[in-house]
């Protein structure tokens, strides 16, 4: 197995254990993370996001497969099952991840998933009706970033 494929496996194995420190040890200090919910996060904001998600993910279950990597790029398929928000709506998110490596670490991590599918599970009827709209995506991102900012302030 290529060392970068092993790095991706180490990242997701740590995620399965809700070991944010283990996950973040796989990231380059200048990491750039992007997904449909948070947008683009860099450095400490990206690593703090994983700490927040692991801390909040009391019923989080992560599976992964299809890891591929070479010296420069990699990819993986992963799925997350968890309860979302105070209403504890069940979410089964299916994600395709892309990676770029630098200095033996993950330098760029991009997650792709259907925001409208996620919104219909996480937000119920409102998400099902409006999940495709830029308005709802913007509102979710604003709320996610506000939660991240509050989490980071508590950690400081």
Short mmCIF file of N, CA and C in Angstrom, two decimals:
data_model
loop_
_atom_site.label_atom_id
_atom_site.label_comp_id
_atom_site.label_asym_id
_atom_site.label_seq_id
_atom_site.Cartn_x
_atom_site.Cartn_y
_atom_site.Cartn_z
N UNK A 1 0.86 -1.18 0.00
CA UNK A 1 0.00 0.00 0.00
C UNK A 1 0.90 1.24 0.00
N UNK A 2 0.58 2.19 -0.85
CA UNK A 2 1.35 3.44 -0.93
C UNK A 2 1.29 4.16 0.42
N UNK A 3 2.38 4.81 0.84
CA UNK A 3 2.38 5.52 2.13
C UNK A 3 1.25 6.56 2.25
N UNK A 4 0.90 7.20 1.14
CA UNK A 4 -0.20 8.17 1.22
C UNK A 4 -1.56 7.49 1.36
N UNK A 5 -1.69 6.29 0.82
CA UNK A 5 -2.92 5.50 1.06
C UNK A 5 -2.98 5.09 2.53
N UNK A 6 -1.84 4.74 3.10
CA UNK A 6 -1.78 4.41 4.52
C UNK A 6 -2.15 5.63 5.37
N UNK A 7 -1.74 6.80 4.93
CA UNK A 7 -2.07 8.03 5.65
C UNK A 7 -3.58 8.27 5.64
N UNK A 8 -4.21 8.08 4.50
CA UNK A 8 -5.67 8.24 4.42
C UNK A 8 -6.35 7.21 5.32
N UNK A 9 -5.88 5.97 5.30
CA UNK A 9 -6.45 4.94 6.16
C UNK A 9 -6.29 5.31 7.63
N UNK A 10 -5.12 5.84 7.99
CA UNK A 10 -4.88 6.27 9.37
C UNK A 10 -5.87 7.38 9.76
N UNK A 11 -6.11 8.34 8.84
CA UNK A 11 -7.04 9.43 9.08
C UNK A 11 -8.44 8.90 9.39
N UNK A 12 -8.95 8.00 8.53
CA UNK A 12 -10.32 7.51 8.73
C UNK A 12 -10.42 6.51 9.88
N UNK A 13 -9.37 5.78 10.17
CA UNK A 13 -9.38 4.90 11.33
C UNK A 13 -9.47 5.74 12.61
N UNK A 14 -8.74 6.84 12.64
CA UNK A 14 -8.85 7.76 13.79
C UNK A 14 -10.25 8.36 13.86
N UNK A 15 -10.83 8.69 12.71
CA UNK A 15 -12.18 9.24 12.68
C UNK A 15 -13.17 8.23 13.25
N UNK A 16 -13.03 6.96 12.89
CA UNK A 16 -13.93 5.93 13.42
C UNK A 16 -13.89 5.89 14.95
N UNK A 17 -12.72 6.19 15.51
CA UNK A 17 -12.55 6.19 16.97
C UNK A 17 -12.84 7.55 17.59
N UNK A 18 -13.31 8.51 16.79
CA UNK A 18 -13.52 9.90 17.23
C UNK A 18 -12.26 10.46 17.87
N UNK A 19 -11.12 10.13 17.27
CA UNK A 19 -9.81 10.58 17.73
C UNK A 19 -9.37 11.76 16.86
N UNK A 20 -9.85 12.94 17.21
CA UNK A 20 -9.54 14.13 16.41
C UNK A 20 -8.05 14.43 16.39
N UNK A 21 -7.36 14.20 17.48
CA UNK A 21 -5.91 14.42 17.50
C UNK A 21 -5.22 13.52 16.48
N UNK A 22 -5.64 12.27 16.42
CA UNK A 22 -5.08 11.33 15.44
C UNK A 22 -5.38 11.75 14.02
N UNK A 23 -6.59 12.25 13.78
CA UNK A 23 -6.96 12.74 12.45
C UNK A 23 -6.08 13.92 12.06
N UNK A 24 -5.98 14.88 12.97
CA UNK A 24 -5.28 16.12 12.67
C UNK A 24 -3.77 15.91 12.53
N UNK A 25 -3.25 14.84 13.12
CA UNK A 25 -1.83 14.52 12.95
C UNK A 25 -1.52 14.13 11.49
N UNK A 26 -2.55 13.79 10.74
CA UNK A 26 -2.38 13.45 9.32
C UNK A 26 -2.38 14.68 8.43
N UNK A 27 -2.74 15.83 8.99
CA UNK A 27 -2.87 17.07 8.22
C UNK A 27 -1.58 17.89 8.26
N UNK A 28 -1.28 18.50 7.14
CA UNK A 28 -0.20 19.49 7.05
C UNK A 28 -0.64 20.72 7.87
N UNK A 29 0.30 21.44 8.50
CA UNK A 29 -0.10 22.64 9.27
C UNK A 29 -0.87 23.67 8.45
N UNK A 30 -0.64 23.71 7.14
CA UNK A 30 -1.34 24.66 6.27
C UNK A 30 -2.52 24.01 5.55
N UNK A 31 -3.15 23.02 6.16
CA UNK A 31 -4.24 22.27 5.55
C UNK A 31 -5.33 23.21 5.01
N UNK A 32 -5.87 22.83 3.88
CA UNK A 32 -7.05 23.49 3.32
C UNK A 32 -8.12 22.42 3.19
N UNK A 33 -9.22 22.59 3.92
CA UNK A 33 -10.33 21.64 3.89
C UNK A 33 -11.53 22.34 3.28
N UNK A 34 -12.27 21.63 2.42
CA UNK A 34 -13.47 22.19 1.81
C UNK A 34 -14.57 21.12 1.79
N UNK A 35 -15.78 21.54 2.13
CA UNK A 35 -16.96 20.70 1.93
C UNK A 35 -18.18 21.59 1.75
N UNK A 36 -19.33 21.00 1.33
CA UNK A 36 -20.52 21.82 1.07
C UNK A 36 -21.11 22.50 2.31
N UNK A 37 -20.88 21.96 3.49
CA UNK A 37 -21.48 22.55 4.69
C UNK A 37 -20.64 23.68 5.27
N UNK A 38 -19.34 23.48 5.41
CA UNK A 38 -18.48 24.48 6.04
C UNK A 38 -17.81 25.42 5.04
N UNK A 39 -17.81 25.07 3.78
CA UNK A 39 -17.06 25.86 2.81
C UNK A 39 -15.59 25.51 2.95
N UNK A 40 -14.73 26.51 2.84
CA UNK A 40 -13.29 26.29 2.93
C UNK A 40 -12.75 26.76 4.27
N UNK A 41 -12.03 25.86 4.94
CA UNK A 41 -11.39 26.15 6.22
C UNK A 41 -9.90 25.89 6.07
N UNK A 42 -9.10 26.71 6.74
CA UNK A 42 -7.66 26.55 6.65
C UNK A 42 -7.03 26.41 8.03
N UNK A 43 -5.94 25.66 8.08
CA UNK A 43 -5.14 25.55 9.30
C UNK A 43 -5.94 25.14 10.51
N UNK A 44 -5.82 25.93 11.58
CA UNK A 44 -6.45 25.62 12.86
C UNK A 44 -7.97 25.55 12.77
N UNK A 45 -8.57 26.29 11.86
CA UNK A 45 -10.04 26.21 11.72
C UNK A 45 -10.44 24.83 11.21
N UNK A 46 -9.65 24.27 10.29
CA UNK A 46 -9.97 22.93 9.77
C UNK A 46 -9.79 21.88 10.86
N UNK A 47 -8.70 21.93 11.60
CA UNK A 47 -8.49 20.93 12.64
C UNK A 47 -9.50 21.10 13.78
N UNK A 48 -9.86 22.33 14.08
CA UNK A 48 -10.88 22.56 15.12
C UNK A 48 -12.22 21.99 14.72
N UNK A 49 -12.54 22.03 13.42
CA UNK A 49 -13.80 21.47 12.95
C UNK A 49 -13.86 19.98 13.29
N UNK A 50 -12.77 19.25 13.04
CA UNK A 50 -12.77 17.81 13.36
C UNK A 50 -12.89 17.58 14.86
N UNK A 51 -12.22 18.41 15.65
CA UNK A 51 -12.35 18.28 17.11
C UNK A 51 -13.81 18.49 17.52
N UNK A 52 -14.45 19.50 16.96
CA UNK A 52 -15.84 19.80 17.28
C UNK A 52 -16.75 18.64 16.86
N UNK A 53 -16.57 18.14 15.64
CA UNK A 53 -17.44 17.07 15.15
C UNK A 53 -17.24 15.79 15.95
N UNK A 54 -16.01 15.48 16.32
CA UNK A 54 -15.77 14.28 17.13
C UNK A 54 -16.36 14.43 18.53
N UNK A 55 -16.23 15.62 19.11
CA UNK A 55 -16.78 15.86 20.44
C UNK A 55 -18.30 15.76 20.44
N UNK A 56 -18.92 16.29 19.41
CA UNK A 56 -20.39 16.29 19.34
C UNK A 56 -20.96 14.96 18.84
N UNK A 57 -20.15 14.16 18.17
CA UNK A 57 -20.64 12.96 17.49
C UNK A 57 -20.80 11.76 18.40
N UNK A 58 -21.68 11.86 19.37
CA UNK A 58 -21.85 10.79 20.36
C UNK A 58 -22.29 9.48 19.72
N UNK A 59 -23.08 9.55 18.65
CA UNK A 59 -23.53 8.33 17.98
C UNK A 59 -22.97 8.22 16.56
N UNK A 60 -21.89 8.91 16.30
CA UNK A 60 -21.27 8.92 14.97
C UNK A 60 -20.68 7.55 14.64
N UNK A 61 -21.01 7.06 13.45
CA UNK A 61 -20.40 5.84 12.91
C UNK A 61 -19.85 6.17 11.54
N UNK A 62 -18.58 5.87 11.33
CA UNK A 62 -17.89 6.17 10.08
C UNK A 62 -17.40 4.88 9.45
N UNK A 63 -17.65 4.73 8.16
CA UNK A 63 -17.06 3.63 7.38
C UNK A 63 -16.33 4.26 6.20
N UNK A 64 -15.33 3.54 5.70
CA UNK A 64 -14.59 4.06 4.55
C UNK A 64 -14.12 2.91 3.67
N UNK A 65 -13.87 3.22 2.41
CA UNK A 65 -13.42 2.22 1.45
C UNK A 65 -12.83 2.94 0.24
N UNK A 66 -12.35 2.14 -0.70
CA UNK A 66 -11.90 2.68 -1.98
C UNK A 66 -10.74 3.64 -1.90
N UNK A 67 -9.85 3.45 -0.94
CA UNK A 67 -8.71 4.36 -0.80
C UNK A 67 -7.74 4.13 -1.95
N UNK A 68 -7.37 5.23 -2.60
CA UNK A 68 -6.36 5.21 -3.65
C UNK A 68 -5.45 6.41 -3.44
N UNK A 69 -4.16 6.23 -3.70
CA UNK A 69 -3.23 7.35 -3.54
C UNK A 69 -1.94 7.08 -4.30
N UNK A 70 -1.31 8.17 -4.71
CA UNK A 70 0.02 8.13 -5.28
C UNK A 70 0.86 9.19 -4.56
N UNK A 71 1.93 9.64 -5.16
CA UNK A 71 2.80 10.61 -4.50
C UNK A 71 2.16 11.98 -4.31
N UNK A 72 1.21 12.31 -5.17
CA UNK A 72 0.63 13.66 -5.15
C UNK A 72 -0.83 13.72 -4.72
N UNK A 73 -1.63 12.76 -5.13
CA UNK A 73 -3.08 12.83 -4.92
C UNK A 73 -3.62 11.52 -4.38
N UNK A 74 -4.82 11.64 -3.78
CA UNK A 74 -5.50 10.46 -3.28
C UNK A 74 -6.99 10.67 -3.24
N UNK A 75 -7.71 9.58 -2.97
CA UNK A 75 -9.17 9.66 -2.87
C UNK A 75 -9.66 8.55 -1.97
N UNK A 76 -10.89 8.72 -1.49
CA UNK A 76 -11.53 7.70 -0.67
C UNK A 76 -13.04 7.93 -0.70
N UNK A 77 -13.75 6.87 -0.44
CA UNK A 77 -15.20 6.93 -0.26
C UNK A 77 -15.42 6.73 1.24
N UNK A 78 -16.27 7.58 1.83
CA UNK A 78 -16.60 7.36 3.23
C UNK A 78 -18.05 7.71 3.49
N UNK A 79 -18.57 7.12 4.54
CA UNK A 79 -19.97 7.35 4.91
C UNK A 79 -20.04 7.62 6.40
N UNK A 80 -20.92 8.54 6.75
CA UNK A 80 -21.13 8.89 8.15
C UNK A 80 -22.61 8.73 8.49
N UNK A 81 -22.85 8.09 9.62
CA UNK A 81 -24.21 7.95 10.14
C UNK A 81 -24.21 8.58 11.52
N UNK A 82 -25.17 9.49 11.74
CA UNK A 82 -25.22 10.21 13.01
C UNK A 82 -26.57 10.89 13.18
N UNK A 83 -26.82 11.38 14.39
CA UNK A 83 -28.02 12.18 14.66
C UNK A 83 -27.64 13.64 14.56
N UNK A 84 -28.53 14.43 13.96
CA UNK A 84 -28.24 15.84 13.73
C UNK A 84 -29.21 16.73 14.49
N UNK A 85 -28.71 17.75 15.11
CA UNK A 85 -29.44 18.83 15.78
C UNK A 85 -30.21 18.34 16.99
N UNK A 86 -30.91 19.26 17.60
CA UNK A 86 -31.68 18.95 18.81
C UNK A 86 -32.80 17.95 18.51
N UNK A 87 -33.25 17.91 17.26
CA UNK A 87 -34.32 16.97 16.90
C UNK A 87 -33.78 15.56 16.66
N UNK A 88 -32.46 15.41 16.68
CA UNK A 88 -31.80 14.11 16.55
C UNK A 88 -32.23 13.37 15.28
N UNK A 89 -32.33 14.11 14.17
CA UNK A 89 -32.69 13.48 12.90
C UNK A 89 -31.54 12.60 12.43
N UNK A 90 -31.87 11.42 11.96
CA UNK A 90 -30.87 10.46 11.50
C UNK A 90 -30.35 10.87 10.11
N UNK A 91 -29.03 10.92 10.01
CA UNK A 91 -28.37 11.29 8.76
C UNK A 91 -27.46 10.13 8.34
N UNK A 92 -27.49 9.84 7.06
CA UNK A 92 -26.55 8.90 6.45
C UNK A 92 -25.94 9.65 5.27
N UNK A 93 -24.79 10.24 5.51
CA UNK A 93 -24.13 11.05 4.50
C UNK A 93 -23.11 10.21 3.75
N UNK A 94 -23.14 10.31 2.43
CA UNK A 94 -22.24 9.55 1.56
C UNK A 94 -21.30 10.55 0.90
N UNK A 95 -20.00 10.36 1.12
CA UNK A 95 -19.01 11.37 0.76
C UNK A 95 -17.91 10.78 -0.10
N UNK A 96 -17.50 11.53 -1.11
CA UNK A 96 -16.31 11.22 -1.90
C UNK A 96 -15.27 12.26 -1.53
N UNK A 97 -14.09 11.79 -1.13
CA UNK A 97 -13.02 12.67 -0.66
C UNK A 97 -11.87 12.67 -1.64
N UNK A 98 -11.27 13.84 -1.81
CA UNK A 98 -10.06 13.99 -2.62
C UNK A 98 -8.99 14.62 -1.74
N UNK A 99 -7.75 14.19 -1.96
CA UNK A 99 -6.63 14.66 -1.15
C UNK A 99 -5.47 15.08 -2.04
N UNK A 100 -4.71 16.06 -1.56
CA UNK A 100 -3.43 16.44 -2.14
C UNK A 100 -2.42 16.37 -1.00
N UNK A 101 -1.25 15.83 -1.27
CA UNK A 101 -0.25 15.61 -0.24
C UNK A 101 0.94 16.56 -0.37
N UNK A 102 1.52 16.89 0.77
CA UNK A 102 2.72 17.72 0.82
C UNK A 102 3.51 17.32 2.06
N UNK A 103 4.78 17.09 1.89
CA UNK A 103 5.67 16.74 3.01
C UNK A 103 5.17 15.53 3.79
N UNK A 104 4.58 14.56 3.09
CA UNK A 104 4.12 13.34 3.74
C UNK A 104 2.83 13.48 4.54
N UNK A 105 2.13 14.60 4.36
CA UNK A 105 0.87 14.85 5.08
C UNK A 105 -0.21 15.31 4.10
N UNK A 106 -1.43 15.31 4.57
CA UNK A 106 -2.56 15.79 3.75
C UNK A 106 -2.54 17.31 3.77
N UNK A 107 -2.38 17.93 2.60
CA UNK A 107 -2.31 19.39 2.49
C UNK A 107 -3.64 19.99 2.03
N UNK A 108 -4.39 19.23 1.24
CA UNK A 108 -5.70 19.67 0.75
C UNK A 108 -6.64 18.48 0.88
N UNK A 109 -7.79 18.72 1.49
CA UNK A 109 -8.82 17.69 1.69
C UNK A 109 -10.14 18.28 1.25
N UNK A 110 -10.73 17.69 0.23
CA UNK A 110 -12.01 18.17 -0.30
C UNK A 110 -13.03 17.05 -0.24
N UNK A 111 -14.13 17.30 0.47
CA UNK A 111 -15.23 16.34 0.56
C UNK A 111 -16.37 16.78 -0.34
N UNK A 112 -16.88 15.84 -1.11
CA UNK A 112 -18.03 16.10 -2.00
C UNK A 112 -19.19 15.24 -1.55
N UNK A 113 -20.37 15.87 -1.37
CA UNK A 113 -21.59 15.13 -1.10
C UNK A 113 -22.77 15.95 -1.57
N UNK A 114 -23.91 15.28 -1.72
CA UNK A 114 -25.13 15.95 -2.16
C UNK A 114 -25.69 16.77 -0.99
N UNK A 115 -25.57 18.08 -1.09
CA UNK A 115 -26.08 18.94 -0.03
C UNK A 115 -27.60 18.78 0.09
N UNK A 116 -28.30 18.70 -1.03
CA UNK A 116 -29.76 18.59 -0.95
C UNK A 116 -30.19 17.27 -0.29
N UNK A 117 -29.48 16.18 -0.57
CA UNK A 117 -29.78 14.91 0.09
C UNK A 117 -29.51 15.02 1.59
N UNK A 118 -28.36 15.60 1.94
CA UNK A 118 -28.03 15.79 3.35
C UNK A 118 -29.09 16.65 4.04
N UNK A 119 -29.46 17.77 3.40
CA UNK A 119 -30.42 18.70 4.00
C UNK A 119 -31.78 18.04 4.24
N UNK A 120 -32.20 17.17 3.32
CA UNK A 120 -33.50 16.52 3.52
C UNK A 120 -33.49 15.61 4.74
N UNK A 121 -32.34 14.98 5.02
CA UNK A 121 -32.24 14.13 6.22
C UNK A 121 -32.04 14.98 7.48
N UNK A 122 -31.11 15.92 7.42
CA UNK A 122 -30.72 16.68 8.61
C UNK A 122 -31.76 17.72 9.03
N UNK A 123 -32.46 18.30 8.05
CA UNK A 123 -33.36 19.41 8.35
C UNK A 123 -34.83 19.07 8.15
N UNK A 124 -35.11 17.84 7.75
CA UNK A 124 -36.49 17.41 7.59
C UNK A 124 -37.19 18.07 6.42
N UNK A 125 -38.49 18.38 6.56
CA UNK A 125 -39.27 18.91 5.45
C UNK A 125 -38.69 20.20 4.84
N UNK A 126 -38.18 21.09 5.67
CA UNK A 126 -37.58 22.33 5.14
C UNK A 126 -36.39 21.99 4.26
N UNK A 127 -35.54 21.07 4.71
CA UNK A 127 -34.39 20.66 3.92
C UNK A 127 -34.80 19.97 2.63
N UNK A 128 -35.85 19.16 2.69
CA UNK A 128 -36.33 18.46 1.50
C UNK A 128 -36.84 19.45 0.46
N UNK A 129 -37.52 20.50 0.92
CA UNK A 129 -38.07 21.49 -0.01
C UNK A 129 -37.03 22.49 -0.51
N UNK A 130 -36.11 22.89 0.36
CA UNK A 130 -35.20 23.99 0.02
C UNK A 130 -33.73 23.59 -0.08
N UNK A 131 -33.44 22.30 0.05
CA UNK A 131 -32.06 21.84 0.06
C UNK A 131 -31.26 22.19 -1.18
N UNK A 132 -31.94 22.40 -2.27
CA UNK A 132 -31.25 22.72 -3.52
C UNK A 132 -30.93 24.21 -3.65
N UNK A 133 -31.46 25.04 -2.75
CA UNK A 133 -31.34 26.49 -2.92
C UNK A 133 -30.05 27.05 -2.32
N UNK A 134 -29.47 28.05 -2.97
CA UNK A 134 -28.31 28.73 -2.39
C UNK A 134 -28.64 29.36 -1.03
N UNK A 135 -29.89 29.79 -0.85
CA UNK A 135 -30.30 30.40 0.41
C UNK A 135 -30.09 29.44 1.58
N UNK A 136 -30.59 28.20 1.44
CA UNK A 136 -30.45 27.24 2.54
C UNK A 136 -28.99 26.85 2.73
N UNK A 137 -28.25 26.65 1.65
CA UNK A 137 -26.84 26.31 1.77
C UNK A 137 -26.09 27.41 2.53
N UNK A 138 -26.40 28.66 2.21
CA UNK A 138 -25.76 29.80 2.88
C UNK A 138 -26.14 29.83 4.37
N UNK A 139 -27.39 29.58 4.67
CA UNK A 139 -27.85 29.59 6.07
C UNK A 139 -27.17 28.47 6.87
N UNK A 140 -27.07 27.30 6.28
CA UNK A 140 -26.42 26.18 6.96
C UNK A 140 -24.94 26.49 7.19
N UNK A 141 -24.28 27.03 6.17
CA UNK A 141 -22.86 27.35 6.30
C UNK A 141 -22.64 28.39 7.39
N UNK A 142 -23.50 29.42 7.41
CA UNK A 142 -23.38 30.46 8.43
C UNK A 142 -23.54 29.87 9.82
N UNK A 143 -24.50 28.98 9.99
CA UNK A 143 -24.73 28.34 11.28
C UNK A 143 -23.56 27.43 11.66
N UNK A 144 -23.04 26.68 10.69
CA UNK A 144 -21.91 25.78 10.95
C UNK A 144 -20.68 26.58 11.37
N UNK A 145 -20.42 27.68 10.69
CA UNK A 145 -19.25 28.50 11.02
C UNK A 145 -19.42 29.21 12.36
N UNK A 146 -20.64 29.62 12.68
CA UNK A 146 -20.91 30.22 13.99
C UNK A 146 -20.64 29.19 15.09
N UNK A 147 -21.10 27.96 14.89
CA UNK A 147 -20.84 26.90 15.86
C UNK A 147 -19.35 26.61 16.00
N UNK A 148 -18.61 26.65 14.89
CA UNK A 148 -17.17 26.43 14.93
C UNK A 148 -16.48 27.56 15.69
N UNK A 149 -16.88 28.80 15.42
CA UNK A 149 -16.30 29.94 16.14
C UNK A 149 -16.53 29.82 17.64
N UNK A 150 -17.74 29.45 18.04
CA UNK A 150 -18.07 29.29 19.47
C UNK A 150 -17.25 28.16 20.08
N UNK A 151 -17.10 27.06 19.35
CA UNK A 151 -16.30 25.94 19.84
C UNK A 151 -14.86 26.37 20.04
N UNK A 152 -14.29 27.09 19.08
CA UNK A 152 -12.91 27.52 19.16
C UNK A 152 -12.70 28.50 20.32
N UNK A 153 -13.66 29.35 20.59
CA UNK A 153 -13.54 30.29 21.72
C UNK A 153 -13.52 29.51 23.05
N UNK A 154 -14.34 28.47 23.16
CA UNK A 154 -14.36 27.67 24.39
C UNK A 154 -13.07 26.89 24.58
N UNK A 155 -12.40 26.54 23.48
CA UNK A 155 -11.16 25.78 23.55
C UNK A 155 -9.96 26.66 23.87
N UNK A 156 -10.08 27.96 23.63
CA UNK A 156 -8.95 28.87 23.81
C UNK A 156 -8.61 29.09 25.27
#
